[in-house]
Amino acid sequence: MMPQAVADSNSTTGEVVAELRKRSAFVMVSHVKPDGDTLGAGLALGLALKRMGKRVHYFQQDPVPRNLRFLPDSDKVARDLPEDLPSDSLWVFGDMSDTSRAGEFLPPIDRENILDIDHHLGNSHFGRFNYVIETECSTGTCVMRLLRAMNVEIDAEIATCLLTTIMTDTGGFMHSNTTPEVLMLSAELMRAGADKEAITEEIFANKRVAAVKLLGRAIDAAKLDHEGRYCWSYVDDAMLQACRADGEDTEEIIGHLRSIEGVEAAALFKTFDGEIRVSLRSNGRVNVQAAAARLGGGGHFRASGLTFIGSLKDAAAAVEAALVAEGL
Ligand code: 5GP
Ligand code: MN
C-alpha cells in the first residue's frame, strides 16, 4: 500500500516526512491519563527516529500506567526535559485534539515547532504541521503511514508499540473501526515481531483484584434511564478506598455499562482528584463526541470524554442534557 496525501489534513505525508528528516531533535508528547495509543504512537515514532540517528525525548505529564510499562522505551518517558534541549526541536503531539490535553507542565512552544498527529474528530490543527486522519483507527496507524513513507524498518519493538495502539483503540479488534485494512496492518506487525501475547496479557487479561472489585461497585451503582437506552454510574474516593483501587483501575468500567443490552449511550463520572472526569460511550447512534464538545470535551463518535467542574448532580444533569441534544 502506498502512502497517500491526505485530503482532510493540512499537511501531506511528504511534507511531514521532509520535516522529520530535516530536524535533529524531537520531543514526543502524549496526553494526560495516557492510553496505549498516545504512548504507543509516540514510542514507535521515537524509536524509529532514534534509529535514524536523531535525538529523542518523551514528555508525558502523568506516570506511565502500570499496564503499559512493558512497552519499549516507556522507562524513558518523563515530565522533566533536559536543559540543553535544542530550540529547534520538533514537538510531536500524538492522539490529542489540542495542546491542553498534554497538561499544564509544558513550556511555551512556538507553533513552528509543533507536529500534530491525530485521528480525533474536531482536531484543532494546532501545529505548523498537522497530520490528522480521522479515518485511521489509531494515532499509531497514522505514524505507520509516516514510517512506511520514510522507508524505516519496522522492527519488533516498533511493531509492538504500533500493535498496542491498534489493539487499544479497537478494543482488542472489537470496535467498529476494525476494518479489513486494520487486520492486514496488524498481521504485518505480528510478522515484524510485535509481541501480541504481551499486549493481550498486560492490557486485556491481567486485571488487578482492586479493579474487578471496583467494577462490581460501579455496576451496582449504575442507573438505567431513557427506557434503558442510557446507562450511567460513578466512582468516587470512598469507592476507590474501599477497594484499594486507584484511577487506573477505572478503565474497564465504561465498556461494561455500554455493553448492557439495549444501552445506546453510557456515561461514567469519576469524582476524584477534585474534579469530575466523564467518559462517554455510544453504540453508534448518538454522537458522543458532539455531546462532549458541548461541555468542552471531545473524542470520537463512539468514545469521548470531558472534565466537569461542579457537583456530581450538576454533572449528571449537564451530560444527560448534552446527550439528549444529540438525540438520546
Ligand atoms: P476516555 O473515556 O477513555 O478518557 O476517553 C475517550 C476518548 O475521548 C479518547 O479518545 C480521548 O482522547 C477523548 N477525550 C477524553 N477526555 C477528553 C477531553 O477532556 N477533551 C477532549 N478533547 N477529548 C477527550
Ligand atoms: Mn487514539
mmCIF file of C-alpha atoms and ligand atoms in Angstrom:
data_model
loop_
_atom_site.group_PDB
_atom_site.id
_atom_site.type_symbol
_atom_site.label_atom_id
_atom_site.label_comp_id
_atom_site.label_asym_id
_atom_site.label_seq_id
_atom_site.Cartn_x
_atom_site.Cartn_y
_atom_site.Cartn_z
ATOM 1 C CA MET A 1 0.000 0.000 0.000
ATOM 2 C CA MET A 2 1.424 3.382 -0.978
ATOM 3 C CA PRO A 3 1.168 6.240 1.486
ATOM 4 C CA GLN A 4 -1.160 8.882 0.133
ATOM 5 C CA ALA A 5 -1.572 12.588 0.603
ATOM 6 C CA VAL A 6 -4.479 13.070 2.945
ATOM 7 C CA ALA A 7 -7.300 15.391 1.997
ATOM 8 C CA ASP A 8 -8.646 16.202 5.451
ATOM 9 C CA SER A 9 -5.256 17.144 6.855
ATOM 10 C CA ASN A 10 -3.392 20.331 6.071
ATOM 11 C CA SER A 11 -0.019 18.603 5.771
ATOM 12 C CA THR A 12 0.742 15.886 3.256
ATOM 13 C CA THR A 13 2.656 12.740 4.116
ATOM 14 C CA GLY A 14 5.550 14.134 2.059
ATOM 15 C CA GLU A 15 5.646 17.416 3.981
ATOM 16 C CA VAL A 16 5.666 15.667 7.337
ATOM 17 C CA VAL A 17 8.328 13.194 6.236
ATOM 18 C CA ALA A 18 10.535 16.046 4.949
ATOM 19 C CA GLU A 19 10.228 17.799 8.305
ATOM 20 C CA LEU A 20 11.019 14.625 10.262
ATOM 21 C CA ARG A 21 14.132 14.138 8.140
ATOM 22 C CA LYS A 22 15.188 17.777 8.490
ATOM 23 C CA ARG A 23 15.034 18.134 12.264
ATOM 24 C CA SER A 24 17.672 16.620 14.505
ATOM 25 C CA ALA A 25 15.901 16.632 17.888
ATOM 26 C CA PHE A 26 12.376 15.662 18.912
ATOM 27 C CA VAL A 27 10.080 15.632 21.895
ATOM 28 C CA MET A 28 7.263 13.121 21.654
ATOM 29 C CA VAL A 29 4.311 14.378 23.703
ATOM 30 C CA SER A 30 1.482 12.189 24.963
ATOM 31 C CA HIS A 31 -1.754 13.234 26.625
ATOM 32 C CA VAL A 32 -2.710 13.232 30.311
ATOM 33 C CA LYS A 33 -4.048 9.920 31.655
ATOM 34 C CA PRO A 34 -2.170 8.251 28.808
ATOM 35 C CA ASP A 35 -3.536 5.259 26.946
ATOM 36 C CA GLY A 36 -1.875 2.733 24.665
ATOM 37 C CA ASP A 37 -2.453 4.860 21.592
ATOM 38 C CA THR A 38 -0.928 8.177 22.667
ATOM 39 C CA LEU A 39 2.020 6.422 24.302
ATOM 40 C CA GLY A 40 2.494 3.642 21.749
ATOM 41 C CA ALA A 41 2.388 6.071 18.831
ATOM 42 C CA GLY A 42 4.966 8.376 20.449
ATOM 43 C CA LEU A 43 7.261 5.500 21.378
ATOM 44 C CA ALA A 44 7.025 3.954 17.897
ATOM 45 C CA LEU A 45 7.931 7.191 16.157
ATOM 46 C CA GLY A 46 10.570 7.980 18.779
ATOM 47 C CA LEU A 47 12.245 4.579 18.366
ATOM 48 C CA ALA A 48 12.231 4.964 14.581
ATOM 49 C CA LEU A 49 13.733 8.457 14.747
ATOM 50 C CA LYS A 50 16.429 7.255 17.136
ATOM 51 C CA ARG A 51 17.334 4.528 14.661
ATOM 52 C CA MET A 52 17.749 7.306 12.086
ATOM 53 C CA GLY A 53 20.343 8.890 14.410
ATOM 54 C CA LYS A 54 18.062 11.586 15.843
ATOM 55 C CA ARG A 55 17.863 12.805 19.422
ATOM 56 C CA VAL A 56 14.520 11.894 21.005
ATOM 57 C CA HIS A 57 12.879 12.711 24.342
ATOM 58 C CA TYR A 58 9.465 11.700 25.588
ATOM 59 C CA PHE A 59 7.263 14.104 27.541
ATOM 60 C CA GLN A 60 4.215 12.989 29.479
ATOM 61 C CA GLN A 61 2.693 14.759 32.464
ATOM 62 C CA ASP A 62 1.371 11.631 34.177
ATOM 63 C CA PRO A 63 3.316 8.473 35.018
ATOM 64 C CA VAL A 64 3.176 5.556 32.590
ATOM 65 C CA PRO A 65 0.191 3.395 33.655
ATOM 66 C CA ARG A 66 1.150 0.036 35.116
ATOM 67 C CA ASN A 67 -0.285 -1.891 32.189
ATOM 68 C CA LEU A 68 1.845 -0.022 29.627
ATOM 69 C CA ARG A 69 5.206 -0.366 31.361
ATOM 70 C CA PHE A 70 6.079 -3.340 29.171
ATOM 71 C CA LEU A 71 6.397 -1.032 26.165
ATOM 72 C CA PRO A 72 9.970 -0.498 24.936
ATOM 73 C CA ASP A 73 11.410 2.895 25.944
ATOM 74 C CA SER A 74 8.472 3.567 28.313
ATOM 75 C CA ASP A 75 11.037 3.880 31.137
ATOM 76 C CA LYS A 76 12.386 6.994 29.364
ATOM 77 C CA VAL A 77 9.064 8.845 29.499
ATOM 78 C CA ALA A 78 9.106 11.755 31.948
ATOM 79 C CA ARG A 79 7.624 15.093 32.930
ATOM 80 C CA ASP A 80 11.098 16.676 33.024
ATOM 81 C CA LEU A 81 13.040 17.642 29.949
ATOM 82 C CA PRO A 82 16.783 18.234 29.620
ATOM 83 C CA GLU A 83 18.084 21.804 29.943
ATOM 84 C CA ASP A 84 20.095 21.546 26.738
ATOM 85 C CA LEU A 85 17.110 20.758 24.523
ATOM 86 C CA PRO A 86 17.821 22.428 21.138
ATOM 87 C CA SER A 87 15.483 25.365 20.442
ATOM 88 C CA ASP A 88 14.560 23.953 17.038
ATOM 89 C CA SER A 89 13.407 20.614 18.430
ATOM 90 C CA LEU A 90 10.179 19.376 16.863
ATOM 91 C CA TRP A 91 7.439 18.694 19.428
ATOM 92 C CA VAL A 92 5.284 15.829 18.203
ATOM 93 C CA PHE A 93 1.864 15.741 19.878
ATOM 94 C CA GLY A 94 0.148 12.375 19.421
ATOM 95 C CA ASP A 95 -3.529 11.499 19.857
ATOM 96 C CA MET A 96 -4.890 14.808 21.087
ATOM 97 C CA SER A 97 -7.187 17.395 19.593
ATOM 98 C CA ASP A 98 -5.423 20.320 21.230
ATOM 99 C CA THR A 99 -2.338 21.069 23.328
ATOM 100 C CA SER A 100 -4.282 21.453 26.582
ATOM 101 C CA ARG A 101 -4.685 17.658 26.594
ATOM 102 C CA ALA A 102 -0.943 17.424 27.290
ATOM 103 C CA GLY A 103 -1.479 19.029 30.702
ATOM 104 C CA GLU A 104 -0.022 22.025 32.497
ATOM 105 C CA PHE A 105 3.680 21.302 32.605
ATOM 106 C CA LEU A 106 4.760 22.021 29.040
ATOM 107 C CA PRO A 107 6.984 25.042 28.434
ATOM 108 C CA PRO A 108 5.708 27.571 25.849
ATOM 109 C CA ILE A 109 6.284 26.088 22.391
ATOM 110 C CA ASP A 110 6.480 28.007 19.121
ATOM 111 C CA ARG A 111 3.814 26.757 16.743
ATOM 112 C CA GLU A 112 6.547 26.450 14.068
ATOM 113 C CA ASN A 113 7.954 23.593 16.138
ATOM 114 C CA ILE A 114 4.743 21.597 16.512
ATOM 115 C CA LEU A 115 3.702 18.478 14.613
ATOM 116 C CA ASP A 116 0.174 17.316 15.477
ATOM 117 C CA ILE A 117 -0.515 13.645 14.644
ATOM 118 C CA ASP A 118 -4.038 12.542 15.455
ATOM 119 C CA HIS A 119 -7.207 10.726 14.433
ATOM 120 C CA HIS A 120 -9.809 12.540 16.591
ATOM 121 C CA LEU A 121 -12.866 14.310 15.207
ATOM 122 C CA GLY A 122 -12.562 18.080 15.603
ATOM 123 C CA ASN A 123 -8.771 18.270 15.963
ATOM 124 C CA SER A 124 -7.944 21.986 16.153
ATOM 125 C CA HIS A 125 -4.948 21.741 13.781
ATOM 126 C CA PHE A 126 -2.794 23.461 16.374
ATOM 127 C CA GLY A 127 0.572 22.690 14.800
ATOM 128 C CA ARG A 128 2.631 24.132 11.979
ATOM 129 C CA PHE A 129 2.285 20.583 10.666
ATOM 130 C CA ASN A 130 -0.949 18.702 11.164
ATOM 131 C CA TYR A 131 -1.252 15.063 10.204
ATOM 132 C CA VAL A 132 -4.832 14.403 11.180
ATOM 133 C CA ILE A 133 -6.546 11.388 9.634
ATOM 134 C CA GLU A 134 -9.970 10.830 11.169
ATOM 135 C CA THR A 135 -10.488 7.600 9.274
ATOM 136 C CA GLU A 136 -7.484 5.914 10.908
ATOM 137 C CA CYS A 137 -8.277 3.560 13.795
ATOM 138 C CA SER A 138 -5.421 4.898 15.928
ATOM 139 C CA THR A 139 -2.784 7.585 16.016
ATOM 140 C CA GLY A 140 -0.340 4.689 15.740
ATOM 141 C CA THR A 141 -1.577 3.807 12.258
ATOM 142 C CA CYS A 142 -1.045 7.455 11.235
ATOM 143 C CA VAL A 143 2.549 7.011 12.453
ATOM 144 C CA MET A 144 2.773 3.751 10.499
ATOM 145 C CA ARG A 145 1.975 5.655 7.288
ATOM 146 C CA LEU A 146 4.862 8.007 8.027
ATOM 147 C CA LEU A 147 7.295 5.168 8.785
ATOM 148 C CA ARG A 148 6.432 3.473 5.517
ATOM 149 C CA ALA A 149 6.873 6.702 3.597
ATOM 150 C CA MET A 150 10.286 7.140 5.248
ATOM 151 C CA ASN A 151 11.238 3.540 4.432
ATOM 152 C CA VAL A 152 12.096 2.889 8.061
ATOM 153 C CA GLU A 153 12.332 -0.753 9.018
ATOM 154 C CA ILE A 154 9.568 -1.644 11.448
ATOM 155 C CA ASP A 155 11.465 -3.843 13.904
ATOM 156 C CA ALA A 156 9.950 -5.938 16.686
ATOM 157 C CA GLU A 157 9.996 -3.122 19.255
ATOM 158 C CA ILE A 158 8.379 -0.578 16.969
ATOM 159 C CA ALA A 159 5.864 -3.226 15.850
ATOM 160 C CA THR A 160 4.877 -3.938 19.466
ATOM 161 C CA CYS A 161 4.253 -0.229 20.072
ATOM 162 C CA LEU A 162 2.171 0.087 16.896
ATOM 163 C CA LEU A 163 0.124 -3.059 17.526
ATOM 164 C CA THR A 164 -0.564 -1.712 21.023
ATOM 165 C CA THR A 165 -2.074 1.445 19.514
ATOM 166 C CA ILE A 166 -4.333 -0.635 17.285
ATOM 167 C CA MET A 167 -5.421 -3.079 19.962
ATOM 168 C CA THR A 168 -6.073 -0.271 22.440
ATOM 169 C CA ASP A 169 -8.170 1.842 20.119
ATOM 170 C CA THR A 170 -10.099 -1.031 18.558
ATOM 171 C CA GLY A 171 -10.792 -2.550 21.988
ATOM 172 C CA GLY A 172 -8.875 -5.680 21.038
ATOM 173 C CA PHE A 173 -10.355 -5.723 17.484
ATOM 174 C CA MET A 174 -13.915 -5.412 18.809
ATOM 175 C CA HIS A 175 -14.891 -1.851 17.864
ATOM 176 C CA SER A 176 -16.403 -0.813 14.534
ATOM 177 C CA ASN A 177 -13.114 0.810 13.469
ATOM 178 C CA THR A 178 -11.680 -2.700 12.980
ATOM 179 C CA THR A 179 -11.615 -2.742 9.174
ATOM 180 C CA PRO A 180 -10.033 -5.398 6.958
ATOM 181 C CA GLU A 181 -7.192 -2.928 6.428
ATOM 182 C CA VAL A 182 -6.606 -2.720 10.200
ATOM 183 C CA LEU A 183 -6.410 -6.519 10.399
ATOM 184 C CA MET A 184 -3.926 -6.554 7.494
ATOM 185 C CA LEU A 185 -1.742 -3.973 9.221
ATOM 186 C CA SER A 186 -1.928 -5.971 12.444
ATOM 187 C CA ALA A 187 -0.872 -9.149 10.649
ATOM 188 C CA GLU A 188 2.044 -7.263 9.145
ATOM 189 C CA LEU A 189 3.061 -6.006 12.593
ATOM 190 C CA MET A 190 2.899 -9.519 14.050
ATOM 191 C CA ARG A 191 5.096 -10.753 11.209
ATOM 192 C CA ALA A 192 7.543 -7.967 12.066
ATOM 193 C CA GLY A 193 7.730 -9.411 15.581
ATOM 194 C CA ALA A 194 5.058 -7.498 17.519
ATOM 195 C CA ASP A 195 4.537 -9.222 20.854
ATOM 196 C CA LYS A 196 0.777 -9.727 20.763
ATOM 197 C CA GLU A 197 0.949 -12.109 23.722
ATOM 198 C CA ALA A 198 2.432 -9.379 25.906
ATOM 199 C CA ILE A 199 -0.144 -6.829 24.753
ATOM 200 C CA THR A 200 -3.037 -9.202 25.430
ATOM 201 C CA GLU A 201 -1.667 -10.200 28.799
ATOM 202 C CA GLU A 202 -0.646 -6.762 30.049
ATOM 203 C CA ILE A 203 -3.549 -4.696 28.722
ATOM 204 C CA PHE A 204 -6.509 -7.035 28.386
ATOM 205 C CA ALA A 205 -6.066 -10.107 30.556
ATOM 206 C CA ASN A 206 -4.164 -9.141 33.661
ATOM 207 C CA LYS A 207 -6.701 -7.384 35.931
ATOM 208 C CA ARG A 208 -5.904 -6.262 39.455
ATOM 209 C CA VAL A 209 -8.333 -7.564 42.049
ATOM 210 C CA ALA A 210 -8.896 -3.927 43.080
ATOM 211 C CA ALA A 211 -10.108 -3.126 39.542
ATOM 212 C CA VAL A 212 -12.520 -6.056 39.491
ATOM 213 C CA LYS A 213 -13.949 -5.104 42.901
ATOM 214 C CA LEU A 214 -14.332 -1.502 41.797
ATOM 215 C CA LEU A 215 -16.127 -2.650 38.648
ATOM 216 C CA GLY A 216 -18.585 -4.508 40.893
ATOM 217 C CA ARG A 217 -19.335 -1.372 42.902
ATOM 218 C CA ALA A 218 -19.729 0.836 39.855
ATOM 219 C CA ILE A 219 -22.109 -1.648 38.242
ATOM 220 C CA ASP A 220 -24.041 -1.878 41.495
ATOM 221 C CA ALA A 221 -24.453 1.913 41.489
ATOM 222 C CA ALA A 222 -25.457 2.081 37.791
ATOM 223 C CA LYS A 223 -28.795 3.553 36.704
ATOM 224 C CA LEU A 224 -30.715 2.793 33.538
ATOM 225 C CA ASP A 225 -32.701 5.742 32.195
ATOM 226 C CA HIS A 226 -34.489 6.699 28.963
ATOM 227 C CA GLU A 227 -36.253 3.338 28.769
ATOM 228 C CA GLY A 228 -32.947 1.522 29.250
ATOM 229 C CA ARG A 229 -31.144 3.335 26.444
ATOM 230 C CA TYR A 230 -28.893 5.324 28.793
ATOM 231 C CA CYS A 231 -26.741 3.714 31.479
ATOM 232 C CA TRP A 232 -24.643 5.798 33.844
ATOM 233 C CA SER A 233 -22.706 5.338 37.018
ATOM 234 C CA TYR A 234 -19.968 6.929 39.086
ATOM 235 C CA VAL A 235 -16.809 6.188 41.013
ATOM 236 C CA ASP A 236 -15.749 8.331 43.962
ATOM 237 C CA ASP A 237 -12.940 8.491 46.516
ATOM 238 C CA ALA A 238 -14.828 6.337 49.019
ATOM 239 C CA MET A 239 -15.263 3.554 46.440
ATOM 240 C CA LEU A 240 -11.580 3.735 45.474
ATOM 241 C CA GLN A 241 -10.545 3.481 49.109
ATOM 242 C CA ALA A 242 -12.920 0.630 49.893
ATOM 243 C CA CYS A 243 -11.472 -1.380 47.002
ATOM 244 C CA ARG A 244 -7.868 -0.183 47.481
ATOM 245 C CA ALA A 245 -8.103 0.952 43.880
ATOM 246 C CA ASP A 246 -6.791 3.996 42.047
ATOM 247 C CA GLY A 247 -7.704 5.921 38.877
ATOM 248 C CA GLU A 248 -6.055 3.348 36.613
ATOM 249 C CA ASP A 249 -8.470 0.727 37.903
ATOM 250 C CA THR A 250 -11.480 2.540 36.375
ATOM 251 C CA GLU A 251 -10.595 1.895 32.700
ATOM 252 C CA GLU A 252 -12.832 -1.097 32.067
ATOM 253 C CA ILE A 253 -15.998 0.154 33.718
ATOM 254 C CA ILE A 254 -17.456 2.279 30.938
ATOM 255 C CA GLY A 255 -17.293 -0.587 28.425
ATOM 256 C CA HIS A 256 -19.357 -2.782 30.727
ATOM 257 C CA LEU A 257 -22.012 -0.068 31.148
ATOM 258 C CA ARG A 258 -22.233 0.308 27.385
ATOM 259 C CA SER A 259 -22.400 -3.437 26.779
ATOM 260 C CA ILE A 260 -25.701 -3.881 28.616
ATOM 261 C CA GLU A 261 -28.446 -4.992 26.254
ATOM 262 C CA GLY A 262 -30.446 -2.059 24.871
ATOM 263 C CA VAL A 263 -27.990 0.610 26.029
ATOM 264 C CA GLU A 264 -27.227 3.179 23.323
ATOM 265 C CA ALA A 265 -25.193 5.619 25.401
ATOM 266 C CA ALA A 266 -23.255 5.216 28.634
ATOM 267 C CA ALA A 267 -21.555 7.649 30.973
ATOM 268 C CA LEU A 268 -19.147 7.159 33.853
ATOM 269 C CA PHE A 269 -18.488 10.022 36.274
ATOM 270 C CA LYS A 270 -15.169 9.787 38.109
ATOM 271 C CA THR A 271 -15.340 12.165 41.027
ATOM 272 C CA PHE A 272 -11.859 12.131 42.472
ATOM 273 C CA ASP A 273 -8.746 14.304 42.487
ATOM 274 C CA GLY A 274 -11.030 17.334 42.988
ATOM 275 C CA GLU A 275 -12.741 17.249 39.583
ATOM 276 C CA ILE A 276 -15.197 15.106 37.658
ATOM 277 C CA ARG A 277 -13.788 13.214 34.693
ATOM 278 C CA VAL A 278 -16.560 11.945 32.459
ATOM 279 C CA SER A 279 -16.243 9.078 29.970
ATOM 280 C CA LEU A 280 -18.941 8.658 27.325
ATOM 281 C CA ARG A 281 -19.554 5.705 25.002
ATOM 282 C CA SER A 282 -22.109 5.094 22.262
ATOM 283 C CA ASN A 283 -23.285 2.091 20.293
ATOM 284 C CA GLY A 284 -23.128 4.215 17.117
ATOM 285 C CA ARG A 285 -26.481 6.014 17.205
ATOM 286 C CA VAL A 286 -25.733 9.009 19.434
ATOM 287 C CA ASN A 287 -22.635 11.092 18.627
ATOM 288 C CA VAL A 288 -20.884 11.285 21.997
ATOM 289 C CA GLN A 289 -18.043 13.388 20.565
ATOM 290 C CA ALA A 290 -20.585 16.120 19.798
ATOM 291 C CA ALA A 291 -22.163 15.701 23.240
ATOM 292 C CA ALA A 292 -18.756 16.011 24.956
ATOM 293 C CA ALA A 293 -17.844 19.022 22.796
ATOM 294 C CA ARG A 294 -20.952 20.840 24.143
ATOM 295 C CA LEU A 295 -19.269 20.662 27.567
ATOM 296 C CA GLY A 296 -15.710 21.469 26.486
ATOM 297 C CA GLY A 297 -14.530 17.894 25.841
ATOM 298 C CA GLY A 298 -14.080 15.813 22.729
ATOM 299 C CA GLY A 299 -13.044 12.470 21.286
ATOM 300 C CA HIS A 300 -14.664 10.176 18.753
ATOM 301 C CA PHE A 301 -18.241 9.460 17.606
ATOM 302 C CA ARG A 302 -18.472 6.388 19.863
ATOM 303 C CA ALA A 303 -15.974 7.295 22.629
ATOM 304 C CA SER A 304 -15.408 10.671 24.191
ATOM 305 C CA GLY A 305 -14.607 12.412 27.437
ATOM 306 C CA LEU A 306 -14.660 15.701 29.294
ATOM 307 C CA THR A 307 -13.816 17.312 32.604
ATOM 308 C CA PHE A 308 -16.627 18.892 34.618
ATOM 309 C CA ILE A 309 -16.117 21.315 37.482
ATOM 310 C CA GLY A 310 -19.065 21.154 39.885
ATOM 311 C CA SER A 311 -21.147 18.621 41.769
ATOM 312 C CA LEU A 312 -21.961 15.111 40.568
ATOM 313 C CA LYS A 313 -25.627 16.116 40.419
ATOM 314 C CA ASP A 314 -24.870 19.054 38.113
ATOM 315 C CA ALA A 315 -22.504 16.944 36.005
ATOM 316 C CA ALA A 316 -25.119 14.216 35.597
ATOM 317 C CA ALA A 317 -27.761 16.762 34.556
ATOM 318 C CA ALA A 318 -25.436 18.554 32.115
ATOM 319 C CA VAL A 319 -24.243 15.344 30.467
ATOM 320 C CA GLU A 320 -27.758 13.962 30.149
ATOM 321 C CA ALA A 321 -28.903 17.225 28.541
ATOM 322 C CA ALA A 322 -25.966 17.157 26.114
ATOM 323 C CA LEU A 323 -26.766 13.550 25.153
ATOM 324 C CA VAL A 324 -30.453 14.365 24.699
ATOM 325 C CA ALA A 325 -29.459 17.290 22.466
ATOM 326 C CA GLU A 326 -27.527 14.780 20.349
ATOM 327 C CA GLY A 327 -30.536 12.505 20.001
ATOM 328 C CA LEU A 328 -30.550 10.245 23.081
HETATM 329 P P1 5GP B 1 -11.748 8.162 27.901
HETATM 330 O O1 5GP B 1 -13.169 7.991 28.254
HETATM 331 O O2 5GP B 1 -11.097 6.849 27.609
HETATM 332 O O3 5GP B 1 -10.997 9.013 28.885
HETATM 333 O O4 5GP B 1 -11.702 8.979 26.550
HETATM 334 C C1 5GP B 1 -12.339 8.540 25.391
HETATM 335 C C2 5GP B 1 -11.906 9.378 24.206
HETATM 336 O O5 5GP B 1 -12.254 10.749 24.402
HETATM 337 C C3 5GP B 1 -10.415 9.375 23.957
HETATM 338 O O6 5GP B 1 -10.255 9.292 22.558
HETATM 339 C C4 5GP B 1 -9.924 10.687 24.478
HETATM 340 O O7 5GP B 1 -8.840 11.135 23.762
HETATM 341 C C5 5GP B 1 -11.122 11.598 24.329
HETATM 342 N N1 5GP B 1 -11.182 12.515 25.448
HETATM 343 C C6 5GP B 1 -11.313 12.178 26.749
HETATM 344 N N2 5GP B 1 -11.352 13.256 27.531
HETATM 345 C C7 5GP B 1 -11.246 14.326 26.720
HETATM 346 C C8 5GP B 1 -11.218 15.742 26.958
HETATM 347 O O8 5GP B 1 -11.282 16.225 28.096
HETATM 348 N N3 5GP B 1 -11.091 16.537 25.854
HETATM 349 C C9 5GP B 1 -11.011 16.022 24.599
HETATM 350 N N4 5GP B 1 -10.897 16.881 23.569
HETATM 351 N N5 5GP B 1 -11.035 14.702 24.349
HETATM 352 C C10 5GP B 1 -11.142 13.850 25.385
HETATM 353 MN MN MN B 2 -6.387 7.289 19.877
#
